[in-house]
Amino acid sequence: MFFLIIKRILLGFITLIIVSLITFVGTEVLPGDACTTYLEREAYGAALEACYERLGLNVPAHERYLSWAYNVIQGDFGYSLSGQMPINEVLGPRVKNSMVLASAAIIIGIPIALILGIVTALWRDKLPDITISTVTIFAMTIPEFISATLLILIVAIWLEWLPGIVIVPTDVTITELLPNIILPVIAIAMIMTAHMARMVRSSVIQVMSSDYVQMAILKGVPYWKMVFKHVLPNALLPAINVVALTIAWLLGGVVVTEVVFNYPGLGRLVIESISNRDLPTVQALAIILASIYVSINLIADLLTLMLNPRLKTLQIRK
Amino acid sequence: MEKIIQKVKNLSVGFKSQKGKEISILKNITTNIKKGETVGIVGESGSGKSTLALAMMGYVKQGLFTMGGECIFNSSNLLAMGNRELEKVRGRKIAMIPQNAGQSLTPNLKIGYQIDEALKLHTNLNKNERDKKISELLNKVRLPSPETIALRYPHELSGGQQQRVAVGMALAGNPDLLLLDEPTTGLDVTTQAHVLELLNFIAKDTGTSMVYVSHDLGAIAQVSDRIIVMYSGEIVLEGPARDILKQPIHPYTYGLLKSIPKLSLAGLPDSMPGSQPQPGAKTKGCSFYDRCNLAEDKCKKNSPNLEYVSELKTSVRCFNYKKLIEQKSEKQSNIKRNEKNIKINEILNLTDVSISYAKQKLLDQIFNKITDSNPTVKDINIDINKGETIALVGESGSGKSTILKSIAGLLRTKEGNIKFDQDRILSNDLKKRSSGDLRAIQLIFQNPDESLNPNHTVEEILAQPLKLYFGLSGEELKNNIIGLLEKVRLGKFYLARYPRQLSGGEKQRVAVARAFAAKPDVILCDEVTSALDVSVQAAVLNLLQQLKEDFGTTYIFVSHDLAVVRAISDRVAVLYQGRLCEIGPSKNVYKFPSHPYTEVLLGAVLEPDPDIKPKLVAEDIVEDKPPEKGCCFQGRCPRFLGDKCKNETPPWQIGDNGNAIRCHINIKDLEKKQNGN
């Protein structure tokens, strides 16, 4: 088990190195560089040379990669181009904001998704299932920019209950931020919950038709006891990985929603730094998003491994 | 009169078709289960036997509904009860032992918990008493060290152990009636015999009534006092076990018994034409009419009733059963196999073949070699002659399918080589084999549902090898496909059908035709009849034999069913844990089994005859891995000698009958000992 964890962490690390290489090479081959973007029409002669000198772009690419990587390991992503600020300072509040949005969506969305999924599965083809399933299909198919816009129209403009877009500085405190995130959270949670509920539903239905559930019924196990002891632990195991992917997706910034609500999270930063050709920030974001995905998947896999006795023995035997 | 514990009265169960028509799966079933008796319900797949057993617990599968009738237990109708009341009957009064215990035990709960759950629900014992009872139950079903078993998860046990746990769990509530749904199907022969023996013991010990549902007349014969034969949702024959097996007076049962290959008889069993009608397909007349050789006009128009024949104490659903009574049970006719045309021309030579499933370490991958001191399959030397049928038999894990895969090139060998046509060594790597070599060796798989592409029509399936190997097209291609279909006795109209529109037997015929399309020299048959019903199995075996005689093909036939192997093979190789134990001409191996493992295997075979009891000579332990040194069978051998068997690899000995065995004991002594038994 211990050996397995070490192995998985190593593999995750290798993934990150590969991601960093790809982004680095990608930014290298693109025509133009940070200086030409920054200086725009003045990008020639002495000014350009000075800029290269200042940003250290005149050394060979592999040396730059190594020194960049060395700094990144120490937690320093260098300077952003547009703001001329340390990237760490740019990223910090954005990561925090995205975390707040993601946690709120997770805390609200996951329990609702589980309950809806289980209810629809247990009352399969009955009225609760038909109503909830219809609603979830709608929630799943309406794109976020439409649902987000509708929310703004109804709740913010017609009813005037909540602010329609987030107009706060990037580094506000969480309490100040809270009323602003309600609408974005609803917009995100709708899609997320709908997807997960459908997943849980089919998983529960599959387990309900398994031989061991039939056996439990024939053994005389009362219905709810059977649901909680025999059905749910087995049905929810596969859900862990889906939940993990959803969390990673949320933390990585829900680009569309953030843009619609003008929310200062990671997703908007991605868009902004790409359109500003702020290459150091793009690189930093790529690494951070990749590490979020890698670590959350790692946690999910280890969790499944621990909860599923079948996989556990299999791994130990190996 | 004996007490009746379960009364099934005019029971009909069915489903609603997509067009809203009600289609019955069980038609008007009436029968009684008496206290202390074991009733066998036998029938082929789709005969409604499992549905009947489940209904006896008041359970109707999702999608089905009760169309009428009752199942009366303790003077109340189970089918009209609410779930609350049923919870008090299920597991306490009536318990079920399922077909596939591996899938019927909840995977995330420990064995001990699952038995404890039943005890908690159905007894008033406290925690300590329950713990004691769990050990007691596990002991009763003869599981070693019950305390440790209770702490295991289902997947950590072998198939036989899981089945025993299921039996133990069913006994937890001390039920009056045990329902067994194919409890031994899917288990190895020796395990199966042991589980049946255990069930017999429990029936005697506790006086529980049992309903034993199975397609296997061999298993039914060993346990039942009374037998119910079902066909197409109806009871067609019901009576004392002995009479039904010795003198079946319904033409279906008669044919079914004749289609079972038997150990004592060489040659192929008789087959029954056709297959069971689909539910709802037949509206009037006898449901067996199409396949019956006693059928008359009235059978087509009127359905016969279940008629009680008092002199035989048997009920039968047939107008012409008297003809079968008069017809003195003649000897099994046996289609004689033509054994003479085997030329001593070797077509495949397996020399020192070893195969390993061990995962390659990084270093070995780089140097492209396999290091494994104890490979799954080791030291296989078999020379296969042109035109012969050689069978590989053994329990699961014996490596028989592994060897087949290696011959087909699907698995690399670790050591040794496979020579084709005496001169060419077949490449280890499938991609390096020439098109001719690929064509020469064809595979037929166990399950045609999985080996036929569901999105291709029969025509497309058969066209592929013809296009690939012979480049046929147009009219010629079509004629060839029709020719192939005729050879496997399927008509032209099958061309446009998809696999799902065919019955199990028809699908396997298409798979056979596909193999023959390549005009191969060798066909590898991997459990080709295991997924089929008995009557269909006989037909497929006959077809394979016929085709072999026409084309002079060589078969390598893998099966766990010793009686099937007896019927079709010329020579048989017995494998244990990937090592050869015995090889020789079938008739001699079966008549004079010399190797102790062959003796164990043959002893455990269940014959559909209540007078032939299986002989259980060895424990049914499951070994994970073959032993590192010494004889492969040392762990279970009833004639274990001690250190010699543990440390030395036994030598080959050749007996007077042409059997070669690998054993430390002199072959003559072994033969004497076994005849003495």
mmCIF file with all atom_site columns, N, CA, C and O in Angstrom, chain A residues 124 211-212 214-215 217-223 225 229-230 233-234 309-310 313 317-318, chain B residues 54 57 59 61 87 90-91 96 98 103-104 106-108 113-114 117 121-122 153 155-156 169:
data_model
loop_
_atom_site.group_PDB
_atom_site.id
_atom_site.type_symbol
_atom_site.label_atom_id
_atom_site.label_alt_id
_atom_site.label_comp_id
_atom_site.label_asym_id
_atom_site.label_entity_id
_atom_site.label_seq_id
_atom_site.pdbx_PDB_ins_code
_atom_site.Cartn_x
_atom_site.Cartn_y
_atom_site.Cartn_z
_atom_site.occupancy
_atom_site.B_iso_or_equiv
_atom_site.pdbx_formal_charge
_atom_site.auth_seq_id
_atom_site.auth_comp_id
_atom_site.auth_asym_id
_atom_site.auth_atom_id
_atom_site.pdbx_PDB_model_num
ATOM 1   N N  . ARG A 1 124 ? -37.563 4.189   -9.332  1.00 0.00 ? 124 ARG A N  1
ATOM 2   C CA . ARG A 1 124 ? -37.368 4.156   -10.772 1.00 0.00 ? 124 ARG A CA 1
ATOM 3   C C  . ARG A 1 124 ? -38.695 4.049   -11.524 1.00 0.00 ? 124 ARG A C  1
ATOM 4   O O  . ARG A 1 124 ? -39.551 3.224   -11.180 1.00 0.00 ? 124 ARG A O  1
ATOM 5   N N  . ASP A 1 211 ? -27.175 -9.680  -8.410  1.00 0.00 ? 211 ASP A N  1
ATOM 6   C CA . ASP A 1 211 ? -27.553 -10.921 -7.727  1.00 0.00 ? 211 ASP A CA 1
ATOM 7   C C  . ASP A 1 211 ? -27.521 -10.772 -6.213  1.00 0.00 ? 211 ASP A C  1
ATOM 8   O O  . ASP A 1 211 ? -28.324 -11.335 -5.511  1.00 0.00 ? 211 ASP A O  1
ATOM 9   N N  . TYR A 1 212 ? -26.529 -9.980  -5.728  1.00 0.00 ? 212 TYR A N  1
ATOM 10  C CA . TYR A 1 212 ? -26.434 -9.943  -4.264  1.00 0.00 ? 212 TYR A CA 1
ATOM 11  C C  . TYR A 1 212 ? -27.546 -9.149  -3.615  1.00 0.00 ? 212 TYR A C  1
ATOM 12  O O  . TYR A 1 212 ? -27.922 -9.433  -2.471  1.00 0.00 ? 212 TYR A O  1
ATOM 13  N N  . GLN A 1 214 ? -30.660 -9.156  -4.886  1.00 0.00 ? 214 GLN A N  1
ATOM 14  C CA . GLN A 1 214 ? -31.756 -10.129 -4.929  1.00 0.00 ? 214 GLN A CA 1
ATOM 15  C C  . GLN A 1 214 ? -31.606 -11.104 -3.760  1.00 0.00 ? 214 GLN A C  1
ATOM 16  O O  . GLN A 1 214 ? -32.565 -11.454 -3.080  1.00 0.00 ? 214 GLN A O  1
ATOM 17  N N  . MET A 1 215 ? -30.355 -11.533 -3.518  1.00 0.00 ? 215 MET A N  1
ATOM 18  C CA . MET A 1 215 ? -30.085 -12.459 -2.421  1.00 0.00 ? 215 MET A CA 1
ATOM 19  C C  . MET A 1 215 ? -30.463 -11.830 -1.087  1.00 0.00 ? 215 MET A C  1
ATOM 20  O O  . MET A 1 215 ? -31.064 -12.484 -0.243  1.00 0.00 ? 215 MET A O  1
ATOM 21  N N  . ILE A 1 217 ? -32.686 -9.578  -0.528  1.00 0.00 ? 217 ILE A N  1
ATOM 22  C CA . ILE A 1 217 ? -34.148 -9.561  -0.416  1.00 0.00 ? 217 ILE A CA 1
ATOM 23  C C  . ILE A 1 217 ? -34.642 -10.942 -0.009  1.00 0.00 ? 217 ILE A C  1
ATOM 24  O O  . ILE A 1 217 ? -35.468 -11.101 0.885   1.00 0.00 ? 217 ILE A O  1
ATOM 25  N N  . LEU A 1 218 ? -34.081 -11.957 -0.659  1.00 0.00 ? 218 LEU A N  1
ATOM 26  C CA . LEU A 1 218 ? -34.544 -13.315 -0.378  1.00 0.00 ? 218 LEU A CA 1
ATOM 27  C C  . LEU A 1 218 ? -34.085 -13.797 0.993   1.00 0.00 ? 218 LEU A C  1
ATOM 28  O O  . LEU A 1 218 ? -34.575 -14.793 1.497   1.00 0.00 ? 218 LEU A O  1
ATOM 29  N N  . LYS A 1 219 ? -33.123 -13.097 1.561   1.00 0.00 ? 219 LYS A N  1
ATOM 30  C CA . LYS A 1 219 ? -32.660 -13.438 2.897   1.00 0.00 ? 219 LYS A CA 1
ATOM 31  C C  . LYS A 1 219 ? -33.591 -12.823 3.930   1.00 0.00 ? 219 LYS A C  1
ATOM 32  O O  . LYS A 1 219 ? -33.488 -13.101 5.109   1.00 0.00 ? 219 LYS A O  1
ATOM 33  N N  . GLY A 1 220 ? -34.476 -11.943 3.480   1.00 0.00 ? 220 GLY A N  1
ATOM 34  C CA . GLY A 1 220 ? -35.406 -11.307 4.408   1.00 0.00 ? 220 GLY A CA 1
ATOM 35  C C  . GLY A 1 220 ? -34.890 -10.014 4.994   1.00 0.00 ? 220 GLY A C  1
ATOM 36  O O  . GLY A 1 220 ? -35.395 -9.549  6.001   1.00 0.00 ? 220 GLY A O  1
ATOM 37  N N  . VAL A 1 221 ? -33.884 -9.408  4.382   1.00 0.00 ? 221 VAL A N  1
ATOM 38  C CA . VAL A 1 221 ? -33.367 -8.142  4.889   1.00 0.00 ? 221 VAL A CA 1
ATOM 39  C C  . VAL A 1 221 ? -34.389 -7.044  4.601   1.00 0.00 ? 221 VAL A C  1
ATOM 40  O O  . VAL A 1 221 ? -34.822 -6.896  3.467   1.00 0.00 ? 221 VAL A O  1
ATOM 41  N N  . PRO A 1 222 ? -34.777 -6.260  5.624   1.00 0.00 ? 222 PRO A N  1
ATOM 42  C CA . PRO A 1 222 ? -35.743 -5.186  5.387   1.00 0.00 ? 222 PRO A CA 1
ATOM 43  C C  . PRO A 1 222 ? -35.219 -4.177  4.367   1.00 0.00 ? 222 PRO A C  1
ATOM 44  O O  . PRO A 1 222 ? -34.011 -3.969  4.262   1.00 0.00 ? 222 PRO A O  1
ATOM 45  N N  . TYR A 1 223 ? -36.173 -3.554  3.653   1.00 0.00 ? 223 TYR A N  1
ATOM 46  C CA . TYR A 1 223 ? -35.830 -2.747  2.479   1.00 0.00 ? 223 TYR A CA 1
ATOM 47  C C  . TYR A 1 223 ? -34.774 -1.691  2.752   1.00 0.00 ? 223 TYR A C  1
ATOM 48  O O  . TYR A 1 223 ? -33.738 -1.632  2.098   1.00 0.00 ? 223 TYR A O  1
ATOM 49  N N  . LYS A 1 225 ? -32.725 -1.256  5.245   1.00 0.00 ? 225 LYS A N  1
ATOM 50  C CA . LYS A 1 225 ? -31.461 -1.822  5.698   1.00 0.00 ? 225 LYS A CA 1
ATOM 51  C C  . LYS A 1 225 ? -30.681 -2.329  4.489   1.00 0.00 ? 225 LYS A C  1
ATOM 52  O O  . LYS A 1 225 ? -29.466 -2.132  4.376   1.00 0.00 ? 225 LYS A O  1
ATOM 53  N N  . LYS A 1 229 ? -27.063 -0.941  3.596   1.00 0.00 ? 229 LYS A N  1
ATOM 54  C CA . LYS A 1 229 ? -25.944 -1.852  3.836   1.00 0.00 ? 229 LYS A CA 1
ATOM 55  C C  . LYS A 1 229 ? -25.441 -2.508  2.546   1.00 0.00 ? 229 LYS A C  1
ATOM 56  O O  . LYS A 1 229 ? -24.242 -2.692  2.356   1.00 0.00 ? 229 LYS A O  1
ATOM 57  N N  . HIS A 1 230 ? -26.365 -2.917  1.714   1.00 0.00 ? 230 HIS A N  1
ATOM 58  C CA . HIS A 1 230 ? -25.966 -3.715  0.557   1.00 0.00 ? 230 HIS A CA 1
ATOM 59  C C  . HIS A 1 230 ? -25.860 -2.902  -0.724  1.00 0.00 ? 230 HIS A C  1
ATOM 60  O O  . HIS A 1 230 ? -25.065 -3.220  -1.590  1.00 0.00 ? 230 HIS A O  1
ATOM 61  N N  . PRO A 1 233 ? -23.177 1.369   -0.361  1.00 0.00 ? 233 PRO A N  1
ATOM 62  C CA . PRO A 1 233 ? -21.706 1.316   -0.350  1.00 0.00 ? 233 PRO A CA 1
ATOM 63  C C  . PRO A 1 233 ? -21.143 0.850   -1.692  1.00 0.00 ? 233 PRO A C  1
ATOM 64  O O  . PRO A 1 233 ? -20.111 1.346   -2.139  1.00 0.00 ? 233 PRO A O  1
ATOM 65  N N  . ASN A 1 234 ? -21.838 -0.080  -2.328  1.00 0.00 ? 234 ASN A N  1
ATOM 66  C CA . ASN A 1 234 ? -21.331 -0.578  -3.609  1.00 0.00 ? 234 ASN A CA 1
ATOM 67  C C  . ASN A 1 234 ? -21.633 0.361   -4.762  1.00 0.00 ? 234 ASN A C  1
ATOM 68  O O  . ASN A 1 234 ? -20.878 0.456   -5.715  1.00 0.00 ? 234 ASN A O  1
ATOM 69  N N  . PRO A 1 309 ? -12.808 -3.370  -0.763  1.00 0.00 ? 309 PRO A N  1
ATOM 70  C CA . PRO A 1 309 ? -11.986 -4.476  -0.275  1.00 0.00 ? 309 PRO A CA 1
ATOM 71  C C  . PRO A 1 309 ? -11.405 -5.312  -1.414  1.00 0.00 ? 309 PRO A C  1
ATOM 72  O O  . PRO A 1 309 ? -10.321 -5.868  -1.296  1.00 0.00 ? 309 PRO A O  1
ATOM 73  N N  . ARG A 1 310 ? -12.129 -5.370  -2.527  1.00 0.00 ? 310 ARG A N  1
ATOM 74  C CA . ARG A 1 310 ? -11.667 -6.217  -3.625  1.00 0.00 ? 310 ARG A CA 1
ATOM 75  C C  . ARG A 1 310 ? -10.359 -5.675  -4.198  1.00 0.00 ? 310 ARG A C  1
ATOM 76  O O  . ARG A 1 310 ? -9.410  -6.414  -4.402  1.00 0.00 ? 310 ARG A O  1
ATOM 77  N N  . THR A 1 313 ? -7.185  -6.071  -1.596  1.00 0.00 ? 313 THR A N  1
ATOM 78  C CA . THR A 1 313 ? -6.429  -7.331  -1.568  1.00 0.00 ? 313 THR A CA 1
ATOM 79  C C  . THR A 1 313 ? -5.656  -7.531  -2.859  1.00 0.00 ? 313 THR A C  1
ATOM 80  O O  . THR A 1 313 ? -4.538  -8.027  -2.848  1.00 0.00 ? 313 THR A O  1
ATOM 81  N N  . ARG A 1 317 ? -1.679  -8.210  -2.832  1.00 0.00 ? 317 ARG A N  1
ATOM 82  C CA . ARG A 1 317 ? -1.112  -9.443  -3.380  1.00 0.00 ? 317 ARG A CA 1
ATOM 83  C C  . ARG A 1 317 ? -0.049  -9.142  -4.411  1.00 0.00 ? 317 ARG A C  1
ATOM 84  O O  . ARG A 1 317 ? 0.922   -9.847  -4.551  1.00 0.00 ? 317 ARG A O  1
ATOM 85  N N  . LYS A 1 318 ? -0.284  -8.110  -5.171  1.00 0.00 ? 318 LYS A N  1
ATOM 86  C CA . LYS A 1 318 ? 0.703   -7.774  -6.197  1.00 0.00 ? 318 LYS A CA 1
ATOM 87  C C  . LYS A 1 318 ? 1.992   -7.294  -5.537  1.00 0.00 ? 318 LYS A C  1
ATOM 88  O O  . LYS A 1 318 ? 3.044   -7.487  -6.016  1.00 0.00 ? 318 LYS A O  1
ATOM 89  N N  . LEU B 2 54  ? -38.318 -19.112 -7.562  1.00 0.00 ? 54  LEU B N  1
ATOM 90  C CA . LEU B 2 54  ? -38.415 -17.794 -6.926  1.00 0.00 ? 54  LEU B CA 1
ATOM 91  C C  . LEU B 2 54  ? -39.849 -17.512 -6.472  1.00 0.00 ? 54  LEU B C  1
ATOM 92  O O  . LEU B 2 54  ? -40.068 -16.920 -5.414  1.00 0.00 ? 54  LEU B O  1
ATOM 93  N N  . MET B 2 57  ? -40.847 -18.424 -3.121  1.00 0.00 ? 57  MET B N  1
ATOM 94  C CA . MET B 2 57  ? -40.473 -17.535 -2.028  1.00 0.00 ? 57  MET B CA 1
ATOM 95  C C  . MET B 2 57  ? -41.291 -16.263 -2.085  1.00 0.00 ? 57  MET B C  1
ATOM 96  O O  . MET B 2 57  ? -40.986 -15.286 -1.400  1.00 0.00 ? 57  MET B O  1
ATOM 97  N N  . TYR B 2 59  ? -41.376 -14.307 -4.637  1.00 0.00 ? 59  TYR B N  1
ATOM 98  C CA . TYR B 2 59  ? -40.568 -13.312 -5.345  1.00 0.00 ? 59  TYR B CA 1
ATOM 99  C C  . TYR B 2 59  ? -40.778 -13.440 -6.840  1.00 0.00 ? 59  TYR B C  1
ATOM 100 O O  . TYR B 2 59  ? -40.653 -14.524 -7.408  1.00 0.00 ? 59  TYR B O  1
ATOM 101 N N  . LYS B 2 61  ? -39.475 -11.686 -10.364 1.00 0.00 ? 61  LYS B N  1
ATOM 102 C CA . LYS B 2 61  ? -38.444 -10.767 -10.859 1.00 0.00 ? 61  LYS B CA 1
ATOM 103 C C  . LYS B 2 61  ? -39.061 -9.527  -11.485 1.00 0.00 ? 61  LYS B C  1
ATOM 104 O O  . LYS B 2 61  ? -40.177 -9.553  -11.982 1.00 0.00 ? 61  LYS B O  1
ATOM 105 N N  . GLU B 2 87  ? -40.717 -10.581 4.636   1.00 0.00 ? 87  GLU B N  1
ATOM 106 C CA . GLU B 2 87  ? -39.411 -10.539 5.309   1.00 0.00 ? 87  GLU B CA 1
ATOM 107 C C  . GLU B 2 87  ? -39.342 -11.551 6.441   1.00 0.00 ? 87  GLU B C  1
ATOM 108 O O  . GLU B 2 87  ? -38.268 -12.013 6.799   1.00 0.00 ? 87  GLU B O  1
ATOM 109 N N  . ARG B 2 90  ? -39.000 -15.126 4.375   1.00 0.00 ? 90  ARG B N  1
ATOM 110 C CA . ARG B 2 90  ? -37.756 -15.304 3.627   1.00 0.00 ? 90  ARG B CA 1
ATOM 111 C C  . ARG B 2 90  ? -36.569 -15.406 4.572   1.00 0.00 ? 90  ARG B C  1
ATOM 112 O O  . ARG B 2 90  ? -36.377 -14.561 5.430   1.00 0.00 ? 90  ARG B O  1
ATOM 113 N N  . GLY B 2 91  ? -35.768 -16.409 4.376   1.00 0.00 ? 91  GLY B N  1
ATOM 114 C CA . GLY B 2 91  ? -34.585 -16.568 5.209   1.00 0.00 ? 91  GLY B CA 1
ATOM 115 C C  . GLY B 2 91  ? -34.892 -17.302 6.495   1.00 0.00 ? 91  GLY B C  1
ATOM 116 O O  . GLY B 2 91  ? -34.027 -17.911 7.084   1.00 0.00 ? 91  GLY B O  1
ATOM 117 N N  . MET B 2 96  ? -32.977 -19.421 0.283   1.00 0.00 ? 96  MET B N  1
ATOM 118 C CA . MET B 2 96  ? -32.538 -19.648 -1.094  1.00 0.00 ? 96  MET B CA 1
ATOM 119 C C  . MET B 2 96  ? -31.024 -19.837 -1.131  1.00 0.00 ? 96  MET B C  1
ATOM 120 O O  . MET B 2 96  ? -30.286 -19.123 -0.452  1.00 0.00 ? 96  MET B O  1
ATOM 121 N N  . PRO B 2 98  ? -28.282 -19.507 -3.962  1.00 0.00 ? 98  PRO B N  1
ATOM 122 C CA . PRO B 2 98  ? -28.285 -18.998 -5.334  1.00 0.00 ? 98  PRO B CA 1
ATOM 123 C C  . PRO B 2 98  ? -27.305 -19.732 -6.235  1.00 0.00 ? 98  PRO B C  1
ATOM 124 O O  . PRO B 2 98  ? -26.427 -20.462 -5.765  1.00 0.00 ? 98  PRO B O  1
ATOM 125 N N  . GLN B 2 103 ? -21.428 -13.949 -6.991  1.00 0.00 ? 103 GLN B N  1
ATOM 126 C CA . GLN B 2 103 ? -22.117 -12.697 -7.271  1.00 0.00 ? 103 GLN B CA 1
ATOM 127 C C  . GLN B 2 103 ? -23.265 -12.448 -6.317  1.00 0.00 ? 103 GLN B C  1
ATOM 128 O O  . GLN B 2 103 ? -23.854 -11.380 -6.317  1.00 0.00 ? 103 GLN B O  1
ATOM 129 N N  . SER B 2 104 ? -23.588 -13.429 -5.508  1.00 0.00 ? 104 SER B N  1
ATOM 130 C CA . SER B 2 104 ? -24.736 -13.271 -4.628  1.00 0.00 ? 104 SER B CA 1
ATOM 131 C C  . SER B 2 104 ? -24.343 -12.876 -3.228  1.00 0.00 ? 104 SER B C  1
ATOM 132 O O  . SER B 2 104 ? -25.200 -12.668 -2.386  1.00 0.00 ? 104 SER B O  1
ATOM 133 N N  . THR B 2 106 ? -22.692 -9.975  -0.998  1.00 0.00 ? 106 THR B N  1
ATOM 134 C CA . THR B 2 106 ? -22.420 -8.551  -1.170  1.00 0.00 ? 106 THR B CA 1
ATOM 135 C C  . THR B 2 106 ? -20.911 -8.301  -1.038  1.00 0.00 ? 106 THR B C  1
ATOM 136 O O  . THR B 2 106 ? -20.315 -8.678  -0.039  1.00 0.00 ? 106 THR B O  1
ATOM 137 N N  . PRO B 2 107 ? -20.300 -7.676  -2.045  1.00 0.00 ? 107 PRO B N  1
ATOM 138 C CA . PRO B 2 107 ? -18.841 -7.614  -2.090  1.00 0.00 ? 107 PRO B CA 1
ATOM 139 C C  . PRO B 2 107 ? -18.195 -6.789  -0.984  1.00 0.00 ? 107 PRO B C  1
ATOM 140 O O  . PRO B 2 107 ? -17.048 -7.033  -0.644  1.00 0.00 ? 107 PRO B O  1
ATOM 141 N N  . ASN B 2 108 ? -18.923 -5.826  -0.406  1.00 0.00 ? 108 ASN B N  1
ATOM 142 C CA . ASN B 2 108 ? -18.257 -4.961  0.574   1.00 0.00 ? 108 ASN B CA 1
ATOM 143 C C  . ASN B 2 108 ? -18.460 -5.423  2.013   1.00 0.00 ? 108 ASN B C  1
ATOM 144 O O  . ASN B 2 108 ? -18.055 -4.751  2.931   1.00 0.00 ? 108 ASN B O  1
ATOM 145 N N  . TYR B 2 113 ? -20.237 -10.991 8.742   1.00 0.00 ? 113 TYR B N  1
ATOM 146 C CA . TYR B 2 113 ? -21.323 -10.025 8.848   1.00 0.00 ? 113 TYR B CA 1
ATOM 147 C C  . TYR B 2 113 ? -22.569 -10.528 8.117   1.00 0.00 ? 113 TYR B C  1
ATOM 148 O O  . TYR B 2 113 ? -23.691 -10.406 8.613   1.00 0.00 ? 113 TYR B O  1
ATOM 149 N N  . GLN B 2 114 ? -22.350 -11.089 6.937   1.00 0.00 ? 114 GLN B N  1
ATOM 150 C CA . GLN B 2 114 ? -23.509 -11.492 6.131   1.00 0.00 ? 114 GLN B CA 1
ATOM 151 C C  . GLN B 2 114 ? -24.281 -12.631 6.781   1.00 0.00 ? 114 GLN B C  1
ATOM 152 O O  . GLN B 2 114 ? -25.506 -12.710 6.666   1.00 0.00 ? 114 GLN B O  1
ATOM 153 N N  . GLU B 2 117 ? -26.038 -11.154 9.865   1.00 0.00 ? 117 GLU B N  1
ATOM 154 C CA . GLU B 2 117 ? -27.231 -10.402 9.462   1.00 0.00 ? 117 GLU B CA 1
ATOM 155 C C  . GLU B 2 117 ? -28.444 -11.323 9.429   1.00 0.00 ? 117 GLU B C  1
ATOM 156 O O  . GLU B 2 117 ? -29.502 -10.991 9.967   1.00 0.00 ? 117 GLU B O  1
ATOM 157 N N  . LEU B 2 121 ? -31.696 -11.271 11.988  1.00 0.00 ? 121 LEU B N  1
ATOM 158 C CA . LEU B 2 121 ? -33.055 -11.103 11.487  1.00 0.00 ? 121 LEU B CA 1
ATOM 159 C C  . LEU B 2 121 ? -33.958 -12.242 11.930  1.00 0.00 ? 121 LEU B C  1
ATOM 160 O O  . LEU B 2 121 ? -35.128 -12.040 12.178  1.00 0.00 ? 121 LEU B O  1
ATOM 161 N N  . HIS B 2 122 ? -33.399 -13.439 12.001  1.00 0.00 ? 122 HIS B N  1
ATOM 162 C CA . HIS B 2 122 ? -34.285 -14.593 12.121  1.00 0.00 ? 122 HIS B CA 1
ATOM 163 C C  . HIS B 2 122 ? -34.167 -15.368 13.420  1.00 0.00 ? 122 HIS B C  1
ATOM 164 O O  . HIS B 2 122 ? -34.839 -16.364 13.606  1.00 0.00 ? 122 HIS B O  1
ATOM 165 N N  . TYR B 2 153 ? -13.534 -11.276 3.030   1.00 0.00 ? 153 TYR B N  1
ATOM 166 C CA . TYR B 2 153 ? -14.521 -10.767 2.087   1.00 0.00 ? 153 TYR B CA 1
ATOM 167 C C  . TYR B 2 153 ? -14.819 -11.858 1.062   1.00 0.00 ? 153 TYR B C  1
ATOM 168 O O  . TYR B 2 153 ? -13.968 -12.716 0.806   1.00 0.00 ? 153 TYR B O  1
ATOM 169 N N  . HIS B 2 155 ? -14.738 -12.101 -2.088  1.00 0.00 ? 155 HIS B N  1
ATOM 170 C CA . HIS B 2 155 ? -13.835 -12.353 -3.221  1.00 0.00 ? 155 HIS B CA 1
ATOM 171 C C  . HIS B 2 155 ? -12.551 -13.043 -2.798  1.00 0.00 ? 155 HIS B C  1
ATOM 172 O O  . HIS B 2 155 ? -11.775 -13.475 -3.635  1.00 0.00 ? 155 HIS B O  1
ATOM 173 N N  . GLU B 2 156 ? -12.332 -13.144 -1.482  1.00 0.00 ? 156 GLU B N  1
ATOM 174 C CA . GLU B 2 156 ? -11.105 -13.805 -1.039  1.00 0.00 ? 156 GLU B CA 1
ATOM 175 C C  . GLU B 2 156 ? -11.274 -15.323 -0.931  1.00 0.00 ? 156 GLU B C  1
ATOM 176 O O  . GLU B 2 156 ? -10.347 -16.016 -0.543  1.00 0.00 ? 156 GLU B O  1
ATOM 177 N N  . MET B 2 169 ? -25.284 -19.648 5.107   1.00 0.00 ? 169 MET B N  1
ATOM 178 C CA . MET B 2 169 ? -26.133 -18.491 5.327   1.00 0.00 ? 169 MET B CA 1
ATOM 179 C C  . MET B 2 169 ? -27.604 -18.891 5.234   1.00 0.00 ? 169 MET B C  1
ATOM 180 O O  . MET B 2 169 ? -28.434 -18.418 5.999   1.00 0.00 ? 169 MET B O  1
#
